[in-house]
Amino acid sequence: MKTYIWAVDAGHEWLAVKKKELVDLGIAQKISGYSYEKGATAYLEGDCDAALFFDAYKAKHGQDPQTKVGKHWDRQPCRSFASYTPPTVTPGPILDDIMAEPGDTLSNYVSRMNDGAAIVGHPAQVGFPLTEQSAQIIGDKLDCELSPENLHCDGEISNAEAQRKYDFLSLVADELNLYCDAQGLNRPKIYEL
């Protein structure tokens, strides 16, 4: 069994995992920008991202991954590495039997939209299977989130974080368009892309 190394310092910890494993476990797009990367290795932030990895690993392998603590540093060198950026997902050929179901990113986005509506006492905004009207509701929401002031949280976030948001929202739009194509629906108008 492979042993994963914890990179620790006086303030925090990160779990070193090969980025290919994150893709294989289906969680590469879910890792936050609080994790780091260098080369083929991701350093998963110890509270949330490492826990996500542990859950996915256990679901696939039936047991927790084996770990050990690496060298203790006053300031862990991985803090100087680039923030983690999810890999770009390039869709292959459009196959009706594959894209007839929504992709994970689109499904998660719709679920988040509906959860947000529920918090303020509104009914679910959209559900699957989508209609042209519900696809346009998602398109309008994407347009709103992609507007410069919303994308950059009125200047309160870094350019790197804004780029991660843009990449995520672009991926949602790509999956939405592929879904609409497979269902024979008109694609929604999204002006900010």
C-alpha angles and dihedrals in degrees: 000000000000118000118220118211125227112219105209139179137169093285110031150351138237130193115228110226131162110252091228088063090056089054092046090052092048095240103102091105092048099058113108130232088251087080123077137221139203123175111320094342130090120200103213116213106250102234109045110003096045089048089052089052092048091052094048093045092050092047090054101037103027094236141064117268117258113248140178134187116256128207114320115235132187086228116015111231091224088072086075094052123098118279112260115269119191114242117261111258113218112194116228124217114328107255114186094213091054101040095040084090120058119257120249094255093052092045092050092048092051090047090052090049091052093045090053091051091049091053090062093041099259124133121252109291099213140002139186134301089050125220124206088260094052091044088055091050088057089046091052091050090050090049090053093049092046095054108114097246092050095039091055095036089238090305094307096119133059123261089247092056091046089052091051089051091049092049091050094047090046089053090051089051091049092051091046091052092048090049092050091048092051092048095046092245126141111256115250119251110251109178100183094063 
